Tab-separated table of C-alpha atoms (C1' of nucleotides) in Angstrom:
chain	number	residue	atom	x	y	z
P	1324	MET	CA	0.029	0.010	0.223
P	1325	THR	CA	1.953	2.484	1.592
P	1326	ILE	CA	5.320	1.202	1.297
P	1327	LYS	CA	4.988	0.491	-2.219
P	1328	ARG	CA	5.484	4.527	-3.322
P	1329	LEU	CA	8.282	5.033	-1.647
P	1330	PRO	CA	10.572	4.120	-3.215
P	1331	SER	CA	8.802	6.737	-5.883
P	1332	TYR	CA	9.191	9.328	-3.421
P	1333	PHE	CA	12.861	8.288	-2.591
P	1334	ARG	CA	13.393	8.911	-6.449
P	1335	VAL	CA	11.697	11.408	-6.594
P	1336	LEU	CA	13.430	13.575	-3.454
P	1337	ASP	CA	17.078	12.162	-4.994
P	1338	GLU	CA	16.235	13.907	-8.353
P	1339	LEU	CA	15.401	16.874	-6.322
P	1340	THR	CA	18.584	16.863	-4.225
P	1341	LYS	CA	20.753	16.919	-7.456
P	1342	GLU	CA	18.753	19.580	-8.352
P	1343	ASP	CA	19.095	21.629	-4.884
P	1344	VAL	CA	16.037	22.382	-4.686
P	1345	GLU	CA	15.646	22.300	-0.612
P	1346	ILE	CA	11.595	22.716	0.273
P	1347	VAL	CA	8.720	20.457	-2.245
P	1348	SER	CA	5.443	20.667	-1.997
P	1349	SER	CA	2.845	17.570	-2.182
P	1350	THR	CA	1.999	19.023	-5.595
P	1351	GLU	CA	4.696	19.019	-6.500
P	1352	MET	CA	5.633	15.739	-5.816
P	1353	GLY	CA	2.423	14.560	-7.156
P	1354	ARG	CA	3.697	16.274	-10.353
P	1355	ARG	CA	6.341	14.404	-10.539
P	1356	THR	CA	5.486	10.432	-9.425
P	1357	GLY	CA	1.189	10.298	-10.802
P	1358	PHE	CA	0.248	10.145	-7.779
P	1359	SER	CA	-2.295	12.865	-5.885
P	1360	SER	CA	-0.788	15.183	-3.744
P	1361	GLU	CA	-3.275	14.225	-1.055
P	1362	GLN	CA	-2.477	10.120	-0.888
P	1363	ILE	CA	0.970	12.298	-0.627
P	1364	ARG	CA	0.378	13.354	2.461
P	1365	LYS	CA	-1.777	10.787	3.358
P	1366	ASP	CA	1.353	8.701	3.259
P	1367	LEU	CA	3.734	10.654	4.686
P	1368	ALA	CA	1.547	11.306	7.766
P	1369	TYR	CA	1.088	7.210	8.247
P	1370	PHE	CA	4.461	7.538	8.965
P	1371	GLY	CA	4.635	10.829	11.173
P	1372	ALA	CA	3.873	14.494	9.880
P	1373	PHE	CA	7.348	15.776	8.265
P	1374	GLY	CA	6.381	18.798	6.468
P	1375	THR	CA	5.693	22.501	7.551
P	1376	ARG	CA	1.984	23.524	6.825
P	1377	GLY	CA	1.762	26.921	4.530
P	1378	VAL	CA	6.001	25.313	3.306
P	1379	GLY	CA	6.025	22.120	2.566
P	1380	TYR	CA	8.769	18.644	3.206
P	1381	ASN	CA	12.215	19.807	3.128
P	1382	VAL	CA	13.880	17.807	0.684
P	1383	SER	CA	16.644	16.696	2.306
P	1384	VAL	CA	14.907	14.945	6.019
P	1385	LEU	CA	12.215	14.236	3.485
P	1386	ARG	CA	14.695	11.765	2.101
P	1387	ARG	CA	16.671	10.843	4.726
P	1388	ARG	CA	13.617	9.586	6.444
P	1389	ILE	CA	11.811	7.450	3.428
P	1390	ARG	CA	15.678	5.957	3.483
P	1391	SER	CA	15.515	5.240	7.298
P	1392	ILE	CA	11.931	3.754	6.850
P	1393	LEU	CA	12.971	1.350	3.522
P	1394	GLY	CA	15.787	-0.159	6.110
P	1395	LEU	CA	18.287	1.728	2.842
P	1396	ASP	CA	20.447	3.803	5.259
P	1397	ARG	CA	22.964	0.780	5.466
P	1398	THR	CA	23.365	-1.118	1.955
P	1399	LEU	CA	21.584	-4.196	2.152
P	1400	PRO	CA	22.866	-7.418	0.922
P	1401	VAL	CA	21.098	-9.779	-1.671
P	1402	ALA	CA	22.031	-12.875	-2.480
P	1403	LEU	CA	21.080	-13.492	-6.411
P	1404	VAL	CA	19.608	-17.640	-6.960
P	1405	GLY	CA	19.557	-18.413	-10.374
P	1406	ALA	CA	22.657	-17.014	-13.292
P	1407	GLY	CA	20.844	-17.829	-15.991
P	1408	ASN	CA	20.078	-14.895	-18.850
P	1409	LEU	CA	17.710	-13.400	-16.479
P	1410	GLY	CA	19.974	-13.651	-13.896
P	1411	ARG	CA	22.568	-12.925	-15.412
P	1412	ALA	CA	20.339	-9.029	-15.669
P	1413	LEU	CA	19.965	-9.088	-13.152
P	1414	ALA	CA	23.446	-9.302	-11.403
P	1415	HIS	CA	24.788	-6.668	-14.139
P	1416	TYR	CA	21.572	-4.271	-13.700
P	1417	ASN	CA	22.343	-4.206	-9.731
P	1418	ARG	CA	26.255	-3.272	-10.824
P	1419	ASN	CA	25.134	-0.686	-12.459
P	1420	GLN	CA	22.348	0.851	-10.456
P	1421	GLN	CA	22.339	0.612	-6.767
P	1422	GLN	CA	23.933	2.037	-3.336
P	1423	HIS	CA	21.965	1.129	-1.301
P	1424	MET	CA	20.985	-2.573	-2.055
P	1425	ARG	CA	23.379	-5.189	-3.909
P	1426	ILE	CA	23.697	-8.220	-5.042
P	1427	THR	CA	27.120	-9.633	-3.047
P	1428	HIS	CA	26.405	-13.734	-3.555
P	1429	ILE	CA	25.268	-15.799	-6.304
P	1430	PHE	CA	23.957	-19.079	-6.390
P	1431	ASP	CA	23.521	-21.850	-9.142
P	1432	ILE	CA	23.519	-25.116	-9.780
P	1433	ASN	CA	25.277	-26.249	-12.971
P	1434	GLU	CA	28.419	-27.263	-12.629
P	1435	GLU	CA	29.906	-25.075	-15.927
P	1436	ILE	CA	28.667	-21.698	-14.378
P	1437	ILE	CA	30.667	-22.280	-10.362
P	1438	ASP	CA	33.039	-20.436	-9.579
P	1439	ARG	CA	32.999	-18.439	-12.838
P	1440	PRO	CA	32.319	-15.125	-12.150
P	1441	VAL	CA	28.743	-12.942	-13.547
P	1442	ALA	CA	29.574	-8.868	-12.846
P	1443	GLY	CA	32.330	-9.075	-10.689
P	1444	ILE	CA	30.790	-12.311	-8.733
P	1445	GLN	CA	32.342	-15.949	-8.272
P	1446	VAL	CA	29.234	-17.646	-8.725
P	1447	GLN	CA	28.038	-20.269	-5.562
P	1448	ASP	CA	27.148	-23.960	-5.985
P	1449	ALA	CA	23.384	-23.947	-4.532
P	1450	ARG	CA	23.702	-26.953	-2.640
P	1451	GLU	CA	25.900	-24.920	-0.528
P	1452	MET	CA	23.764	-21.873	-0.360
P	1453	GLY	CA	21.621	-23.077	2.866
P	1454	ARG	CA	24.687	-22.734	5.223
P	1455	ILE	CA	25.919	-19.855	3.533
P	1456	VAL	CA	23.283	-17.591	3.923
P	1457	ALA	CA	22.706	-17.842	7.722
P	1458	ASP	CA	25.970	-18.098	8.183
P	1459	THR	CA	26.349	-14.484	6.368
P	1460	GLY	CA	22.724	-12.745	8.243
P	1461	ILE	CA	21.562	-12.064	4.424
P	1462	LYS	CA	18.020	-11.504	4.920
P	1463	MET	CA	17.021	-10.257	0.955
P	1464	ALA	CA	16.777	-13.024	-2.017
P	1465	ILE	CA	16.070	-12.715	-6.198
P	1466	VAL	CA	14.696	-15.908	-7.207
P	1467	ALA	CA	15.798	-16.119	-10.860
P	1468	VAL	CA	15.240	-20.122	-11.263
P	1469	PRO	CA	13.153	-22.017	-13.457
P	1470	ARG	CA	9.814	-22.776	-12.356
P	1471	GLU	CA	9.870	-25.995	-11.555
P	1472	ALA	CA	12.985	-25.563	-8.817
P	1473	ALA	CA	11.350	-22.156	-7.467
P	1474	GLN	CA	10.076	-22.868	-4.472
P	1475	LYS	CA	12.599	-25.820	-3.596
P	1476	THR	CA	14.433	-22.504	-3.324
P	1477	VAL	CA	11.992	-20.030	-1.577
P	1478	ASP	CA	11.841	-22.556	0.996
P	1479	LEU	CA	15.236	-23.442	1.778
P	1480	LEU	CA	15.535	-19.439	1.810
P	1481	ALA	CA	13.261	-18.832	4.140
P	1482	GLN	CA	14.225	-21.908	6.544
P	1483	SER	CA	17.714	-19.820	6.273
P	1484	GLY	CA	16.199	-16.358	7.320
P	1485	VAL	CA	15.721	-14.761	4.283
P	1486	LYS	CA	12.341	-12.319	5.096
P	1487	ALA	CA	11.701	-10.893	1.257
P	1488	VAL	CA	11.587	-12.584	-1.992
P	1489	LEU	CA	12.006	-10.919	-5.165
P	1490	ASN	CA	10.347	-13.998	-7.430
P	1491	PHE	CA	11.024	-14.598	-11.122
P	1492	ALA	CA	9.755	-17.809	-11.305
P	1493	PRO	CA	6.008	-17.518	-13.022
P	1494	VAL	CA	4.848	-19.986	-10.695
P	1495	ARG	CA	3.229	-19.871	-7.305
P	1496	VAL	CA	5.186	-19.917	-4.306
P	1497	ASP	CA	4.352	-20.471	-0.853
P	1498	ALA	CA	6.191	-18.814	2.230
P	1499	PRO	CA	5.601	-18.315	5.898
P	1500	GLU	CA	3.395	-15.933	6.937
P	1501	GLU	CA	7.299	-14.100	8.577
P	1502	VAL	CA	9.031	-14.476	4.883
P	1503	VAL	CA	7.665	-11.327	2.098
P	1504	VAL	CA	6.933	-12.582	-1.777
P	1505	LYS	CA	7.236	-10.362	-4.569
P	1506	SER	CA	6.636	-12.220	-7.885
P	1507	VAL	CA	7.451	-10.229	-11.136
P	1508	ASP	CA	5.954	-12.383	-13.754
P	1509	LEU	CA	7.238	-11.272	-17.163
P	1510	THR	CA	4.783	-13.503	-19.409
P	1511	SER	CA	1.810	-12.696	-17.210
P	1512	GLU	CA	2.606	-9.007	-17.843
P	1513	MET	CA	2.847	-9.012	-21.072
P	1514	GLN	CA	-0.381	-11.376	-21.268
P	1515	SER	CA	-2.413	-9.120	-19.682
P	1516	LEU	CA	-1.145	-5.905	-22.296
P	1517	ALA	CA	-1.895	-8.215	-24.653
P	1518	TYR	CA	-6.015	-7.357	-23.766
P	1519	TYR	CA	-5.409	-3.560	-24.939
P	1520	CYS	CA	-3.644	-4.214	-28.621
P	1521	ARG	CA	-7.173	-4.442	-29.939
W	1429	MET	CA	-7.962	-5.472	-12.487
W	1430	THR	CA	-9.438	-9.066	-13.886
W	1431	ILE	CA	-6.854	-8.544	-17.005
W	1432	LYS	CA	-4.645	-8.712	-14.373
W	1433	ARG	CA	-5.025	-12.216	-12.774
W	1434	LEU	CA	-6.015	-14.008	-16.294
W	1435	PRO	CA	-3.082	-15.031	-16.760
W	1436	SER	CA	-2.735	-16.717	-13.773
W	1437	TYR	CA	-5.494	-18.559	-14.774
W	1438	PHE	CA	-4.530	-19.221	-18.493
W	1439	ARG	CA	-0.751	-20.886	-17.294
W	1440	VAL	CA	-3.130	-23.163	-14.899
W	1441	LEU	CA	-5.871	-23.906	-17.594
W	1442	ASP	CA	-2.698	-25.148	-19.924
W	1443	GLU	CA	-1.047	-27.132	-16.386
W	1444	LEU	CA	-4.417	-29.369	-16.023
W	1445	THR	CA	-4.646	-29.833	-19.777
W	1446	LYS	CA	-1.638	-31.274	-19.927
W	1447	GLU	CA	-1.917	-33.306	-16.655
W	1448	ASP	CA	-5.657	-33.971	-19.419
W	1449	VAL	CA	-7.918	-32.700	-16.417
W	1450	GLU	CA	-11.668	-32.112	-18.190
W	1451	ILE	CA	-12.973	-30.610	-15.640
W	1452	VAL	CA	-12.398	-27.852	-12.519
W	1453	SER	CA	-13.528	-26.309	-9.991
W	1454	SER	CA	-13.165	-22.699	-8.639
W	1455	THR	CA	-11.749	-24.373	-5.555
W	1456	GLU	CA	-9.399	-25.992	-7.720
W	1457	MET	CA	-8.209	-22.979	-9.832
W	1458	GLY	CA	-7.820	-21.158	-6.461
W	1459	ARG	CA	-5.829	-23.643	-4.649
W	1460	ARG	CA	-3.398	-23.277	-7.735
W	1461	THR	CA	-3.790	-19.319	-8.274
W	1462	GLY	CA	-3.709	-18.428	-4.262
W	1463	PHE	CA	-6.965	-16.090	-5.228
W	1464	SER	CA	-10.260	-17.387	-3.372
W	1465	SER	CA	-12.991	-18.765	-5.793
W	1466	GLU	CA	-15.591	-16.636	-5.028
W	1467	GLN	CA	-12.904	-13.806	-6.555
W	1468	ILE	CA	-12.424	-16.453	-9.850
W	1469	ARG	CA	-16.753	-16.644	-10.525
W	1470	LYS	CA	-16.894	-13.236	-9.971
W	1471	ASP	CA	-13.677	-12.827	-13.025
W	1472	LEU	CA	-15.052	-15.511	-15.524
W	1473	ALA	CA	-18.595	-14.697	-14.526
W	1474	TYR	CA	-17.752	-10.979	-16.023
W	1475	PHE	CA	-16.699	-12.047	-19.673
W	1476	GLY	CA	-20.059	-14.333	-19.757
W	1477	ALA	CA	-20.440	-17.446	-17.233
W	1478	PHE	CA	-18.399	-20.479	-18.821
W	1479	GLY	CA	-19.355	-22.497	-15.857
W	1480	THR	CA	-22.110	-25.143	-15.403
W	1481	ARG	CA	-23.595	-25.549	-11.618
W	1482	GLY	CA	-22.963	-28.308	-9.904
W	1483	VAL	CA	-20.079	-29.519	-12.383
W	1484	GLY	CA	-17.656	-26.785	-12.741
W	1485	TYR	CA	-15.865	-25.294	-15.135
W	1486	ASN	CA	-15.121	-27.058	-19.053
W	1487	VAL	CA	-10.819	-26.614	-18.903
W	1488	SER	CA	-10.920	-26.546	-22.799
W	1489	VAL	CA	-13.361	-24.663	-23.180
W	1490	LEU	CA	-12.428	-22.195	-20.552
W	1491	ARG	CA	-8.701	-21.698	-22.177
W	1492	ARG	CA	-9.535	-21.503	-25.051
W	1493	ARG	CA	-12.218	-18.579	-23.971
W	1494	ILE	CA	-9.491	-16.977	-21.660
W	1495	ARG	CA	-6.912	-17.015	-24.767
W	1496	SER	CA	-9.373	-15.438	-26.709
W	1497	ILE	CA	-10.564	-12.311	-24.756
W	1498	LEU	CA	-7.298	-11.617	-23.982
W	1499	GLY	CA	-5.992	-11.761	-28.256
W	1500	LEU	CA	-3.304	-14.255	-27.432
W	1501	ASP	CA	-5.394	-16.491	-30.727
W	1502	ARG	CA	-3.492	-15.285	-33.199
W	1503	THR	CA	0.489	-14.885	-32.874
W	1504	LEU	CA	1.179	-11.023	-31.464
W	1505	PRO	CA	4.775	-9.448	-32.896
W	1506	VAL	CA	6.886	-7.535	-29.808
W	1507	ALA	CA	9.185	-4.421	-31.118
W	1508	LEU	CA	11.836	-5.146	-27.973
W	1509	VAL	CA	13.672	-1.056	-27.921
W	1510	GLY	CA	16.730	-0.918	-26.630
W	1511	ALA	CA	19.485	-3.884	-26.571
W	1512	GLY	CA	21.395	-4.065	-23.408
W	1513	ASN	CA	21.471	-5.940	-20.468
W	1514	LEU	CA	17.957	-6.062	-19.455
W	1515	GLY	CA	17.011	-6.138	-22.984
W	1516	ARG	CA	19.512	-9.038	-24.057
W	1517	ALA	CA	18.076	-10.971	-21.263
W	1518	LEU	CA	14.186	-10.396	-22.258
W	1519	ALA	CA	15.345	-11.659	-25.566
W	1520	HIS	CA	16.809	-14.279	-24.891
W	1521	TYR	CA	13.433	-15.578	-22.613
W	1522	ASN	CA	11.166	-14.815	-25.066
W	1523	ARG	CA	12.314	-17.278	-27.365
W	1524	ASN	CA	12.837	-19.594	-24.484
W	1525	GLN	CA	9.033	-18.633	-23.982
W	1526	GLN	CA	6.167	-18.478	-25.692
W	1527	GLN	CA	4.380	-18.450	-28.925
W	1528	HIS	CA	1.493	-16.252	-27.793
W	1529	MET	CA	3.248	-13.578	-28.509
W	1530	ARG	CA	7.043	-12.863	-29.981
W	1531	ILE	CA	9.869	-10.494	-30.116
W	1532	THR	CA	9.738	-10.144	-34.350
W	1533	HIS	CA	11.430	-6.687	-33.881
W	1534	ILE	CA	14.677	-5.766	-31.386
W	1535	PHE	CA	15.949	-1.600	-31.885
W	1536	ASP	CA	18.723	0.335	-30.159
W	1537	ILE	CA	20.718	3.462	-31.142
W	1538	ASN	CA	24.291	1.959	-30.969
W	1539	GLU	CA	25.634	1.762	-34.154
W	1540	GLU	CA	28.235	-1.432	-31.950
W	1541	ILE	CA	25.142	-3.290	-31.728
W	1542	ILE	CA	22.808	-2.706	-34.813
W	1543	ASP	CA	22.768	-5.212	-37.888
W	1544	ARG	CA	24.055	-7.780	-34.653
W	1545	PRO	CA	21.470	-10.771	-34.268
W	1546	VAL	CA	20.082	-10.921	-30.842
W	1547	ALA	CA	17.836	-14.117	-29.996
W	1548	GLY	CA	18.239	-14.208	-33.832
W	1549	ILE	CA	16.746	-11.097	-34.295
W	1550	GLN	CA	18.876	-8.311	-36.211
W	1551	VAL	CA	18.991	-5.320	-34.319
W	1552	GLN	CA	17.757	-2.336	-36.021
W	1553	ASP	CA	18.987	1.513	-35.926
W	1554	ALA	CA	15.982	3.212	-33.052
W	1555	ARG	CA	16.288	5.933	-36.074
W	1556	GLU	CA	13.682	3.544	-38.055
W	1557	MET	CA	11.670	2.387	-35.427
W	1558	GLY	CA	8.355	4.941	-36.191
W	1559	ARG	CA	8.355	4.115	-39.865
W	1560	ILE	CA	8.844	0.214	-39.192
W	1561	VAL	CA	6.529	-0.319	-36.322
W	1562	ALA	CA	3.709	1.756	-38.074
W	1563	ASP	CA	4.082	0.320	-41.503
W	1564	THR	CA	4.024	-3.924	-39.930
W	1565	GLY	CA	1.156	-2.539	-36.929
W	1566	ILE	CA	2.718	-3.733	-33.647
W	1567	LYS	CA	0.932	-2.887	-31.241
W	1568	MET	CA	3.063	-4.026	-28.154
W	1569	ALA	CA	6.370	-3.080	-27.450
W	1570	ILE	CA	9.168	-3.510	-24.415
W	1571	VAL	CA	10.554	-0.363	-23.398
W	1572	ALA	CA	14.344	-1.231	-21.911
W	1573	VAL	CA	16.048	2.175	-22.901
W	1574	PRO	CA	17.941	4.334	-20.307
W	1575	ARG	CA	15.744	6.293	-17.997
W	1576	GLU	CA	16.345	9.345	-20.257
W	1577	ALA	CA	15.368	8.157	-23.548
W	1578	ALA	CA	12.258	6.134	-21.783
W	1579	GLN	CA	9.680	9.651	-22.628
W	1580	LYS	CA	10.572	10.208	-26.195
W	1581	THR	CA	10.801	6.554	-26.710
W	1582	VAL	CA	6.950	5.937	-25.165
W	1583	ASP	CA	6.135	9.220	-27.822
W	1584	LEU	CA	7.307	7.429	-30.644
W	1585	LEU	CA	5.588	4.617	-29.831
W	1586	ALA	CA	2.234	6.350	-29.398
W	1587	GLN	CA	2.554	7.801	-32.317
W	1588	SER	CA	3.708	4.589	-34.359
W	1589	GLY	CA	0.069	3.252	-33.170
W	1590	VAL	CA	1.338	1.410	-30.357
W	1591	LYS	CA	-1.534	0.255	-27.987
W	1592	ALA	CA	0.467	-1.401	-25.053
W	1593	VAL	CA	4.036	-0.597	-23.548
W	1594	LEU	CA	5.411	-2.998	-20.610
W	1595	ASN	CA	8.519	0.008	-19.790
W	1596	PHE	CA	11.322	-0.830	-18.018
W	1597	ALA	CA	13.031	2.432	-17.219
W	1598	PRO	CA	12.233	3.656	-13.496
W	1599	VAL	CA	10.893	6.694	-14.261
W	1600	ARG	CA	7.289	7.338	-14.809
W	1601	VAL	CA	5.821	7.885	-18.659
W	1602	ASP	CA	2.817	9.838	-19.366
W	1603	ALA	CA	1.702	8.425	-22.247
W	1604	PRO	CA	-2.013	9.673	-24.958
W	1605	GLU	CA	-5.413	7.696	-23.389
W	1606	GLU	CA	-5.869	4.613	-25.434
W	1607	VAL	CA	-1.895	3.931	-24.856
W	1608	VAL	CA	-1.721	1.980	-22.068
W	1609	VAL	CA	1.945	1.511	-19.800
W	1610	LYS	CA	2.735	-0.767	-17.559
W	1611	SER	CA	5.922	0.281	-15.267
W	1612	VAL	CA	7.631	-2.613	-13.898
W	1613	ASP	CA	10.767	-0.701	-12.195
W	1614	LEU	CA	13.570	-3.372	-10.088
W	1615	THR	CA	14.480	-1.178	-8.217
W	1616	SER	CA	11.190	0.535	-6.400
W	1617	GLU	CA	9.992	-3.059	-5.980
W	1618	MET	CA	13.601	-4.058	-4.544
W	1619	GLN	CA	13.401	-0.945	-2.117
W	1620	SER	CA	9.711	-1.891	-0.778
W	1621	LEU	CA	10.606	-5.471	-0.331
W	1622	ALA	CA	14.043	-4.052	1.789
W	1623	TYR	CA	11.037	-2.721	4.285
W	1624	TYR	CA	10.430	-5.951	5.347
W	1625	CYS	CA	14.181	-7.208	6.128
W	1626	ARG	CA	14.636	-5.406	9.843
K	1014	DA	C1'	-1.106	33.223	0.931
K	1015	DA	C1'	0.112	28.589	1.143
K	1016	DT	C1'	-0.011	23.887	2.347
K	1017	DT	C1'	0.054	20.557	5.206
K	1018	DG	C1'	-2.458	17.068	7.972
K	1019	DT	C1'	-7.478	14.580	8.724
K	1020	DG	C1'	-12.285	13.345	9.096
K	1021	DA	C1'	-15.998	11.838	6.141
K	1022	DA	C1'	-17.544	11.130	1.840
K	1023	DG	C1'	-16.845	8.019	-2.026
K	1024	DA	C1'	-15.298	4.641	-5.333
K	1025	DT	C1'	-13.448	-0.069	-5.747
K	1026	DC	C1'	-12.323	-4.046	-4.703
K	1027	DT	C1'	-13.291	-8.430	-2.061
K	1028	DT	C1'	-15.197	-11.674	1.190
K	1029	DC	C1'	-19.864	-13.492	2.602
K	1030	DA	C1'	-24.035	-16.340	1.391
K	1031	DC	C1'	-27.430	-17.998	-0.573
K	1032	DA	C1'	-30.475	-18.543	-4.476
K	1033	DG	C1'	-30.381	-21.357	-8.688
K	1034	DC	C1'	-29.056	-25.298	-11.102
K	1035	DC	C1'	-27.173	-30.076	-12.576
A	1101	DG	C1'	-24.805	-32.976	-3.112
A	1102	DG	C1'	-21.723	-29.749	-5.431
A	1103	DC	C1'	-20.359	-25.859	-7.362
A	1104	DT	C1'	-22.149	-21.675	-10.195
A	1105	DG	C1'	-23.254	-17.001	-10.081
A	1106	DT	C1'	-24.430	-12.742	-8.051
A	1107	DG	C1'	-26.266	-9.142	-4.951
A	1108	DA	C1'	-25.578	-8.173	-0.507
A	1109	DA	C1'	-21.990	-6.454	3.220
A	1110	DG	C1'	-17.650	-5.816	4.207
A	1111	DA	C1'	-12.840	-4.276	3.285
A	1112	DT	C1'	-9.615	-1.368	1.429
A	1113	DC	C1'	-7.845	1.922	-1.037
A	1114	DT	C1'	-8.783	6.717	-2.987
A	1115	DT	C1'	-10.336	12.313	-2.872
A	1116	DC	C1'	-13.014	15.524	-0.410
A	1117	DA	C1'	-12.749	19.547	1.671
A	1118	DC	C1'	-10.678	22.179	5.205
A	1119	DA	C1'	-9.773	23.235	9.912
A	1120	DA	C1'	-4.889	24.270	11.252
A	1121	DT	C1'	-0.848	26.076	11.349
A	1122	DT	C1'	3.071	29.067	9.048
DNA sequence: AATTGTGAAGATCTTCACAGCC
DNA sequence: GGCTGTGAAGATCTTCACAATT
């Protein structure tokens, strides 16, 4: 709900920081994010009132606050499971993007790519994943394995202490209540868009 | 709303077809998709009643009906714009997946990859995109360009007759009312998941 | 004068509950 | 007896409208 929109606000606040803007109104944030100004005020008020009536929001204060709410004030280590086409693309993408979260471990079962580097990270044997993830205390994982392997992968990750999973396998996966799974199914997205192509 | 869920139903119906199941209840569909049975019945009833009371839904009839609603009874040609890491991964992914929609054109502005093949398709010069998309009547496009180029890319696609866009650039893009844009922002997805990692 | 924060109204989406049909 | 189709109730999400504050 609100959490889903915070990253948009965060991105806009980054833009505004680069533009040396110090104060921003909910209306201007709305113009840049596509959400309504009331929505934005409600969202921000939900975590405590950060604005000044008659003035607006202090960009740097609000940015830091959202960063802290999202837990991005410390760089978050991420495990990537599956180094096929999609997994490798995600690894490269992540390397070129962010500082707030970084893929630090990559796992696969394919003998041919184990020990080889992908985006500067050595691929590790997926059979050791449980131990390594638990030992390093990794809390977030990206699953880019074939659909048949997805449920077992998520089971193992959950068991190893992972709290959030971004799943790219086109299948529904169950997880214990304390683990959040967000699925991105590219085939489904495209199929639903096909509806609008007549 | 309903449209978003149809691809899940479609996938389950494919599974059931492979398992030689002829009749399925909304309860069983719910078990497999994670949606409630009432939800599923409402969704299906919205497009006309396909079930038989006391019995269930005929798998092959329902599958064909959903395929037709989504417009996937003819293979849909798709243009991919941007052949960087992500674009190339999407091209390979699409080649290995589906028959219902196929990437038939790839465009980029990088001279070094124009005319080279990606996933068996020759990359074309993005400066010719408008003409080619309009001439071939392509209605769906995947945008995997840098954020700075996203809005102009969508503008050109919309102008060339595209009706649906799957956008991977991490930025809000505006489009005319008759064009549907669905954005998948991997950074945003990960950032909102970070919230659950404490 | 401008802009936030928020209760109330409105819209949308989901679940409940059961009549209707096989 | 079992399952669909659906109006009504409930829940959730969004917008409206305005008092509070600078």
